mmCIF file of C-alpha atoms in Angstrom:
data_model
loop_
_atom_site.group_PDB
_atom_site.id
_atom_site.type_symbol
_atom_site.label_atom_id
_atom_site.label_comp_id
_atom_site.label_asym_id
_atom_site.label_seq_id
_atom_site.Cartn_x
_atom_site.Cartn_y
_atom_site.Cartn_z
ATOM 1 C CA MET P 177 153.763 -204.319 -6.653
ATOM 2 C CA THR P 178 154.668 -202.173 -9.645
ATOM 3 C CA ALA P 179 151.413 -200.242 -9.302
ATOM 4 C CA LEU P 180 152.093 -199.651 -5.607
ATOM 5 C CA ALA P 181 155.583 -198.390 -6.399
ATOM 6 C CA ALA P 182 154.208 -196.027 -9.034
ATOM 7 C CA LEU P 183 151.568 -194.774 -6.591
ATOM 8 C CA ALA P 184 154.232 -194.175 -3.933
ATOM 9 C CA LEU P 185 156.401 -192.224 -6.363
ATOM 10 C CA TRP P 186 153.443 -190.108 -7.432
ATOM 11 C CA GLY P 187 151.985 -189.466 -3.991
ATOM 12 C CA LEU P 188 155.085 -189.169 -1.819
ATOM 13 C CA GLY P 189 157.757 -187.810 -4.092
ATOM 14 C CA VAL P 190 160.717 -189.697 -5.519
ATOM 15 C CA ASP P 191 163.201 -189.091 -2.710
ATOM 16 C CA TYR P 192 160.786 -190.025 0.068
ATOM 17 C CA ALA P 193 159.499 -193.071 -1.825
ATOM 18 C CA LEU P 194 163.066 -194.322 -2.378
ATOM 19 C CA ALA P 195 163.836 -193.903 1.316
ATOM 20 C CA GLN P 196 160.752 -195.946 2.159
ATOM 21 C CA ALA P 197 161.784 -198.567 -0.406
ATOM 22 C CA ALA P 198 165.125 -198.913 1.402
ATOM 23 C CA PHE P 199 163.300 -199.568 4.663
ATOM 24 C CA VAL P 200 160.872 -202.025 3.033
ATOM 25 C CA ALA P 201 163.756 -204.021 1.541
ATOM 26 C CA THR P 202 165.638 -203.947 4.861
ATOM 27 C CA TRP P 203 162.625 -205.148 6.855
ATOM 28 C CA ALA P 204 162.006 -207.807 4.216
ATOM 29 C CA ILE P 205 165.515 -209.200 4.874
ATOM 30 C CA ALA P 206 164.679 -209.441 8.569
ATOM 31 C CA GLY P 207 161.311 -210.941 7.601
ATOM 32 C CA LEU P 208 163.062 -213.686 5.639
ATOM 33 C CA GLY P 209 164.787 -214.690 8.861
ATOM 34 C CA VAL P 210 161.418 -214.965 10.605
ATOM 35 C CA VAL P 211 160.012 -216.968 7.706
ATOM 36 C CA LEU P 212 162.862 -219.495 8.033
ATOM 37 C CA ILE P 213 162.400 -219.905 11.785
ATOM 38 C CA VAL P 214 158.646 -219.590 12.171
ATOM 39 C CA GLY P 215 157.157 -220.405 8.783
ATOM 40 C CA GLN P 216 159.531 -223.173 7.690
ATOM 41 C CA CYS P 217 160.826 -224.715 10.921
ATOM 42 C CA GLY P 218 157.698 -224.033 12.989
ATOM 43 C CA GLN P 219 159.475 -222.451 15.966
ATOM 44 C CA VAL P 220 157.984 -219.393 17.645
ATOM 45 C CA SER P 221 160.670 -216.776 18.231
ATOM 46 C CA LEU P 222 160.004 -213.682 20.321
ATOM 47 C CA GLY P 223 163.619 -212.519 20.168
ATOM 48 C CA GLN P 224 164.178 -211.525 16.551
ATOM 49 C CA GLY P 225 164.311 -207.863 17.470
ATOM 50 C CA ALA P 226 167.311 -208.591 19.702
ATOM 51 C CA LEU P 227 169.115 -210.336 16.815
ATOM 52 C CA LEU P 228 168.476 -207.320 14.636
ATOM 53 C CA GLY P 229 169.830 -205.137 17.431
ATOM 54 C CA LEU P 230 173.021 -207.182 17.653
ATOM 55 C CA GLY P 231 173.649 -206.617 13.951
ATOM 56 C CA ALA P 232 172.836 -202.917 14.207
ATOM 57 C CA TYR P 233 175.152 -202.309 17.147
ATOM 58 C CA ALA P 234 177.950 -204.398 15.666
ATOM 59 C CA GLN P 235 177.793 -202.354 12.478
ATOM 60 C CA ALA P 236 177.558 -199.059 14.370
ATOM 61 C CA VAL P 237 180.520 -199.799 16.647
ATOM 62 C CA LEU P 238 182.683 -201.095 13.793
ATOM 63 C CA ALA P 239 181.787 -198.207 11.478
ATOM 64 C CA LEU P 240 182.662 -195.670 14.179
ATOM 65 C CA ARG P 241 186.059 -197.356 14.551
ATOM 66 C CA GLY P 242 186.752 -197.084 10.834
ATOM 67 C CA VAL P 243 186.268 -200.750 9.918
ATOM 68 C CA PRO P 244 185.378 -200.896 6.210
ATOM 69 C CA ALA P 245 181.854 -202.074 5.313
ATOM 70 C CA PRO P 246 183.012 -205.173 3.333
ATOM 71 C CA LEU P 247 184.416 -206.449 6.629
ATOM 72 C CA SER P 248 181.938 -204.992 9.131
ATOM 73 C CA LEU P 249 178.791 -206.201 7.339
ATOM 74 C CA PRO P 250 179.848 -209.894 7.437
ATOM 75 C CA LEU P 251 180.824 -209.442 11.097
ATOM 76 C CA ALA P 252 177.396 -207.969 11.896
ATOM 77 C CA LEU P 253 175.777 -210.864 10.055
ATOM 78 C CA ALA P 254 177.964 -213.324 11.977
ATOM 79 C CA LEU P 255 177.040 -211.744 15.331
ATOM 80 C CA GLY P 256 173.349 -212.056 14.455
ATOM 81 C CA ALA P 257 173.928 -215.714 13.538
ATOM 82 C CA ALA P 258 175.795 -216.302 16.801
ATOM 83 C CA GLY P 259 172.902 -214.718 18.684
ATOM 84 C CA GLY P 260 170.502 -217.005 16.824
ATOM 85 C CA TRP P 261 172.582 -220.014 17.824
ATOM 86 C CA LEU P 262 172.538 -218.888 21.455
ATOM 87 C CA ALA P 263 168.778 -218.296 21.380
ATOM 88 C CA SER P 264 168.210 -221.752 19.876
ATOM 89 C CA LEU P 265 169.966 -223.702 22.662
ATOM 90 C CA PRO P 266 166.834 -224.096 24.829
ATOM 91 C CA ALA P 267 165.084 -225.683 21.827
ATOM 92 C CA ARG P 268 166.978 -228.909 22.550
ATOM 93 C CA ARG P 269 164.964 -229.339 25.743
ATOM 94 C CA LEU P 270 161.969 -227.025 25.412
ATOM 95 C CA GLY P 271 159.227 -226.738 22.865
ATOM 96 C CA GLY P 272 156.119 -224.713 22.063
ATOM 97 C CA LEU P 273 155.226 -221.929 24.467
ATOM 98 C CA TYR P 274 158.089 -222.715 26.853
ATOM 99 C CA PHE P 275 160.658 -222.259 24.119
ATOM 100 C CA ALA P 276 158.961 -219.057 22.959
ATOM 101 C CA MET P 277 159.306 -217.719 26.505
ATOM 102 C CA SER P 278 163.016 -218.556 26.489
ATOM 103 C CA THR P 279 163.501 -216.464 23.327
ATOM 104 C CA LEU P 280 161.601 -213.675 25.065
ATOM 105 C CA ALA P 281 164.075 -213.877 27.951
ATOM 106 C CA PHE P 282 166.951 -213.778 25.446
ATOM 107 C CA ALA P 283 165.562 -210.559 23.984
ATOM 108 C CA LEU P 284 165.331 -208.985 27.431
ATOM 109 C CA VAL P 285 168.921 -209.976 28.244
ATOM 110 C CA VAL P 286 170.241 -208.470 25.007
ATOM 111 C CA GLU P 287 168.326 -205.224 25.498
ATOM 112 C CA GLU P 288 169.604 -204.924 29.063
ATOM 113 C CA ALA P 289 173.178 -205.644 27.934
ATOM 114 C CA LEU P 290 172.964 -202.881 25.333
ATOM 115 C CA VAL P 291 171.835 -200.464 28.038
ATOM 116 C CA ARG P 292 174.415 -201.511 30.640
ATOM 117 C CA TRP P 293 177.507 -201.802 28.419
ATOM 118 C CA GLU P 294 177.918 -198.039 28.245
ATOM 119 C CA SER P 295 181.640 -198.090 27.425
ATOM 120 C CA LEU P 296 180.777 -199.720 24.096
ATOM 121 C CA THR P 297 177.172 -198.754 23.359
ATOM 122 C CA ARG P 298 176.860 -195.442 25.273
ATOM 123 C CA GLY P 299 173.823 -196.977 26.945
ATOM 124 C CA ALA P 300 170.492 -195.196 26.574
ATOM 125 C CA ALA P 301 172.236 -192.237 24.892
ATOM 126 C CA GLY P 302 172.729 -194.383 21.786
ATOM 127 C CA LEU P 303 175.209 -194.114 18.939
ATOM 128 C CA ALA P 304 175.189 -191.922 15.845
ATOM 129 C CA VAL P 305 175.950 -194.051 12.773
ATOM 130 C CA PRO P 306 177.674 -192.642 9.675
ATOM 131 C CA PRO P 307 176.395 -193.444 6.166
ATOM 132 C CA LEU P 308 177.418 -196.737 4.626
ATOM 133 C CA MET P 309 180.742 -196.528 2.756
ATOM 134 C CA LEU P 310 181.811 -199.091 0.174
ATOM 135 C CA GLY P 311 185.311 -198.224 -0.961
ATOM 136 C CA GLY P 312 185.141 -194.583 -1.961
ATOM 137 C CA TRP P 313 181.380 -194.667 -2.556
ATOM 138 C CA VAL P 314 179.053 -193.321 0.147
ATOM 139 C CA ALA P 315 175.415 -194.406 0.310
ATOM 140 C CA ASP P 316 174.158 -191.068 1.629
ATOM 141 C CA THR P 317 171.194 -190.592 -0.712
ATOM 142 C CA SER P 318 167.824 -192.301 -0.791
ATOM 143 C CA LEU P 319 168.586 -193.782 -4.199
ATOM 144 C CA ALA P 320 171.881 -195.261 -3.012
ATOM 145 C CA GLN P 321 170.295 -196.680 0.138
ATOM 146 C CA ALA P 322 167.458 -198.225 -1.857
ATOM 147 C CA LEU P 323 169.941 -199.782 -4.291
ATOM 148 C CA VAL P 324 172.079 -201.288 -1.531
ATOM 149 C CA ALA P 325 169.041 -202.592 0.359
ATOM 150 C CA CYS P 326 167.495 -204.117 -2.784
ATOM 151 C CA VAL P 327 170.767 -205.816 -3.777
ATOM 152 C CA ALA P 328 171.130 -207.216 -0.251
ATOM 153 C CA LEU P 329 167.518 -208.398 -0.332
ATOM 154 C CA GLY P 330 168.076 -210.080 -3.700
ATOM 155 C CA LEU P 331 171.125 -211.973 -2.419
ATOM 156 C CA ALA P 332 169.314 -212.971 0.774
ATOM 157 C CA TRP P 333 166.322 -214.109 -1.280
ATOM 158 C CA LEU P 334 168.469 -216.319 -3.525
ATOM 159 C CA ALA P 335 170.183 -217.855 -0.510
ATOM 160 C CA CYS P 336 166.830 -218.597 1.146
ATOM 161 C CA ARG P 337 165.480 -220.198 -2.027
ATOM 162 C CA ARG P 338 168.542 -222.428 -2.177
ATOM 163 C CA TRP P 339 168.161 -223.454 1.465
ATOM 164 C CA LEU P 340 164.449 -224.225 1.094
ATOM 165 C CA ALA P 341 165.103 -226.407 -1.964
ATOM 166 C CA SER P 342 167.830 -228.379 -0.161
ATOM 167 C CA ARG P 343 167.639 -231.281 2.301
ATOM 168 C CA LEU P 344 167.792 -228.700 5.073
ATOM 169 C CA GLY P 345 164.597 -227.047 3.837
ATOM 170 C CA ARG P 346 162.828 -230.407 3.680
ATOM 171 C CA ALA P 347 164.057 -231.170 7.203
ATOM 172 C CA TRP P 348 162.663 -227.848 8.453
ATOM 173 C CA ARG P 349 159.254 -228.578 6.981
ATOM 174 C CA ALA P 350 159.266 -232.073 8.452
ATOM 175 C CA VAL P 351 160.119 -230.662 11.888
ATOM 176 C CA ARG P 352 157.373 -228.094 11.504
ATOM 177 C CA GLU P 353 154.751 -230.723 10.739
ATOM 178 C CA ASP P 354 155.716 -233.337 13.358
ATOM 179 C CA GLU P 355 158.969 -233.403 15.336
ATOM 180 C CA ILE P 356 158.513 -237.004 16.490
ATOM 181 C CA ALA P 357 157.849 -238.268 12.981
ATOM 182 C CA ALA P 358 160.804 -236.243 11.679
ATOM 183 C CA ALA P 359 163.116 -237.784 14.278
ATOM 184 C CA ALA P 360 161.786 -241.256 13.419
ATOM 185 C CA ALA P 361 162.647 -240.567 9.779
ATOM 186 C CA GLY P 362 166.261 -239.943 10.725
ATOM 187 C CA ILE P 363 166.217 -236.152 10.818
ATOM 188 C CA ASP P 364 168.390 -234.496 13.455
ATOM 189 C CA VAL P 365 165.661 -232.252 14.854
ATOM 190 C CA ALA P 366 167.924 -230.253 17.159
ATOM 191 C CA ARG P 367 170.379 -229.543 14.329
ATOM 192 C CA ALA P 368 167.562 -228.464 12.004
ATOM 193 C CA LYS P 369 166.214 -226.041 14.617
ATOM 194 C CA THR P 370 169.665 -224.670 15.360
ATOM 195 C CA LEU P 371 170.426 -224.032 11.703
ATOM 196 C CA ALA P 372 167.089 -222.256 11.269
ATOM 197 C CA PHE P 373 167.983 -219.890 14.095
ATOM 198 C CA VAL P 374 171.567 -219.404 12.931
ATOM 199 C CA LEU P 375 170.559 -218.553 9.359
ATOM 200 C CA GLY P 376 167.547 -216.527 10.477
ATOM 201 C CA GLY P 377 169.714 -214.695 13.000
ATOM 202 C CA GLY P 378 172.282 -213.931 10.318
ATOM 203 C CA LEU P 379 169.608 -212.384 8.117
ATOM 204 C CA SER P 380 168.374 -210.320 11.070
ATOM 205 C CA GLY P 381 171.941 -209.201 11.766
ATOM 206 C CA LEU P 382 172.360 -208.070 8.169
ATOM 207 C CA ALA P 383 169.044 -206.213 8.283
ATOM 208 C CA GLY P 384 170.077 -204.551 11.536
ATOM 209 C CA ALA P 385 173.386 -203.415 10.049
ATOM 210 C CA LEU P 386 171.671 -201.784 7.070
ATOM 211 C CA TYR P 387 168.951 -200.290 9.283
ATOM 212 C CA ALA P 388 171.611 -198.655 11.476
ATOM 213 C CA HIS P 389 173.028 -196.829 8.451
ATOM 214 C CA TRP P 390 169.628 -195.811 7.011
ATOM 215 C CA ILE P 391 168.284 -194.464 10.306
ATOM 216 C CA GLY P 392 171.663 -192.928 11.344
ATOM 217 C CA PHE P 393 171.203 -193.608 15.053
ATOM 218 C CA VAL P 394 170.800 -196.664 17.269
ATOM 219 C CA SER P 395 169.641 -196.951 20.872
ATOM 220 C CA PRO P 396 168.543 -199.976 22.941
ATOM 221 C CA GLU P 397 164.829 -199.147 22.991
ATOM 222 C CA GLN P 398 164.683 -199.476 19.194
ATOM 223 C CA PHE P 399 165.340 -203.221 19.530
ATOM 224 C CA GLY P 400 163.005 -204.130 22.365
ATOM 225 C CA LEU P 401 160.105 -206.544 22.523
ATOM 226 C CA MET P 402 157.862 -204.367 20.369
ATOM 227 C CA LEU P 403 160.249 -204.840 17.447
ATOM 228 C CA SER P 404 160.179 -208.610 17.944
ATOM 229 C CA PHE P 405 156.377 -208.579 17.900
ATOM 230 C CA GLU P 406 156.450 -206.311 14.848
ATOM 231 C CA LEU P 407 158.678 -208.758 12.967
ATOM 232 C CA LEU P 408 156.372 -211.650 13.875
ATOM 233 C CA MET P 409 153.416 -209.579 12.711
ATOM 234 C CA LEU P 410 155.279 -208.825 9.474
ATOM 235 C CA ALA P 411 155.717 -212.518 8.719
ATOM 236 C CA PHE P 412 152.158 -213.533 9.566
ATOM 237 C CA ILE P 413 150.547 -210.659 7.674
ATOM 238 C CA GLY P 414 152.598 -211.381 4.571
ATOM 239 C CA GLY P 415 152.435 -215.163 4.829
ATOM 240 C CA ALA P 416 154.908 -216.937 7.108
ATOM 241 C CA ARG P 417 155.244 -219.998 4.869
ATOM 242 C CA HIS P 418 156.332 -218.059 1.777
ATOM 243 C CA LEU P 419 159.485 -216.083 1.096
ATOM 244 C CA SER P 420 157.383 -213.485 -0.702
ATOM 245 C CA GLY P 421 155.387 -213.097 2.506
ATOM 246 C CA ALA P 422 158.389 -211.308 4.008
ATOM 247 C CA LEU P 423 158.273 -208.656 1.283
ATOM 248 C CA TRP P 424 154.505 -208.128 1.467
ATOM 249 C CA GLY P 425 154.634 -208.032 5.256
ATOM 250 C CA ALA P 426 157.447 -205.466 5.184
ATOM 251 C CA LEU P 427 155.446 -203.328 2.787
ATOM 252 C CA VAL P 428 152.467 -203.353 5.144
ATOM 253 C CA VAL P 429 154.544 -202.704 8.277
ATOM 254 C CA VAL P 430 156.350 -199.728 6.701
ATOM 255 C CA ALA P 431 153.433 -198.223 4.779
ATOM 256 C CA LEU P 432 150.497 -198.863 7.100
ATOM 257 C CA PRO P 433 151.435 -196.458 9.925
ATOM 258 C CA GLN P 434 151.959 -193.667 7.408
ATOM 259 C CA GLY P 435 148.695 -194.494 5.657
ATOM 260 C CA VAL P 436 146.885 -194.378 8.980
ATOM 261 C CA SER P 437 148.449 -190.987 9.782
ATOM 262 C CA LEU P 438 147.264 -189.599 6.446
ATOM 263 C CA ALA P 439 143.772 -191.014 7.035
ATOM 264 C CA VAL P 440 143.591 -189.432 10.503
ATOM 265 C CA GLU P 441 144.311 -186.014 8.996
ATOM 266 C CA HIS P 442 141.093 -186.304 6.980
ATOM 267 C CA LEU P 443 138.904 -187.275 9.943
ATOM 268 C CA PRO P 444 136.645 -184.707 11.676
ATOM 269 C CA ALA P 445 138.633 -182.503 14.067
ATOM 270 C CA GLY P 446 137.082 -183.987 17.201
ATOM 271 C CA LEU P 447 137.820 -187.550 16.146
ATOM 272 C CA ALA P 448 141.277 -186.839 14.723
ATOM 273 C CA GLY P 449 142.373 -185.330 18.037
ATOM 274 C CA ALA P 450 141.217 -188.291 20.116
ATOM 275 C CA ALA P 451 143.958 -189.993 22.116
ATOM 276 C CA GLY P 452 145.115 -193.258 20.603
ATOM 277 C CA ILE P 453 143.106 -192.895 17.399
ATOM 278 C CA GLU P 454 146.079 -193.887 15.212
ATOM 279 C CA THR P 455 146.782 -196.972 17.299
ATOM 280 C CA ALA P 456 143.106 -197.952 17.186
ATOM 281 C CA LEU P 457 142.954 -197.576 13.406
ATOM 282 C CA PHE P 458 146.220 -199.452 12.995
ATOM 283 C CA GLY P 459 144.892 -202.327 15.057
ATOM 284 C CA ALA P 460 141.555 -202.311 13.217
ATOM 285 C CA VAL P 461 143.278 -202.578 9.835
ATOM 286 C CA LEU P 462 145.402 -205.473 11.085
ATOM 287 C CA VAL P 463 142.331 -207.297 12.392
ATOM 288 C CA VAL P 464 140.615 -206.859 9.028
ATOM 289 C CA LEU P 465 143.696 -208.147 7.201
ATOM 290 C CA VAL P 466 143.897 -211.216 9.432
ATOM 291 C CA LEU P 467 140.186 -211.940 9.051
ATOM 292 C CA LEU P 468 140.259 -211.578 5.276
ATOM 293 C CA ARG P 469 143.608 -213.341 4.756
ATOM 294 C CA PRO P 470 144.209 -215.684 7.709
ATOM 295 C CA GLY P 471 147.078 -217.371 5.867
ATOM 296 C CA GLY P 472 148.760 -214.067 5.045
ATOM 297 C CA LEU P 473 148.564 -211.864 1.986
ATOM 298 C CA VAL P 474 150.219 -214.504 -0.210
ATOM 299 C CA GLY P 475 148.085 -217.383 1.092
ATOM 300 C CA SER P 476 148.615 -220.357 3.397
ATOM 301 C CA ARG P 477 149.786 -223.112 1.055
#
């Protein structure tokens, strides 16, 4: 990781590398939420992008109304957690693919609500988001954004480690392995699933709030189904059963598209100009990664 950071600083320039580090740390926070739900509790969620969107819009709306960040960030986190709770309700009756489809429907409902509620969200026109302000300090540089994102990631990481080492973490793993056996052992399966979604949703909400400040603009299409699939891909590429998988997955998701773009520039002119060449290369790299590391970059144990 240190070598990669040094290479990024050398090849991309300090300011650009720090900006990318802020995004990697932010996506890693969202990835931790996916790891809790998918990797630990064994539930397939196709609506994480919507939870991230709830946090982003909550932060944007509150920031534009002058609510200070120490208050707006917890509210954005709480809205993401509330969205996770709402998305988890079908899990009491549905499982497997049927439950995954219900989370997909939840994502579609949230995206449509963001488009339709124009008086609050300005619909498809989106909202411009000011830089993050903490007291009199403004995080308007790449260094400041990277620092805030890394501190937030560190706190989220410590919280996740504590949860995984607790009875709740053991309950999640039991539910993941066999729900019937977990229920027979006295575990409240529905409660375990709900808490996974609430905590995972809260992490997504926090990531969304930070993302809104770093990118400076939010619109509904940023938080559609593609983002949900991207977050799932992040967790599986990094290793869904490990907290560190979220960080490695975020690094790949942020760096890979830019690496592919640089590689395309060095291809022969005829090939570099082909339609969809970047998408094809991106997909090819992902297939190679999955074939070489089916359990994720940090392994499957």
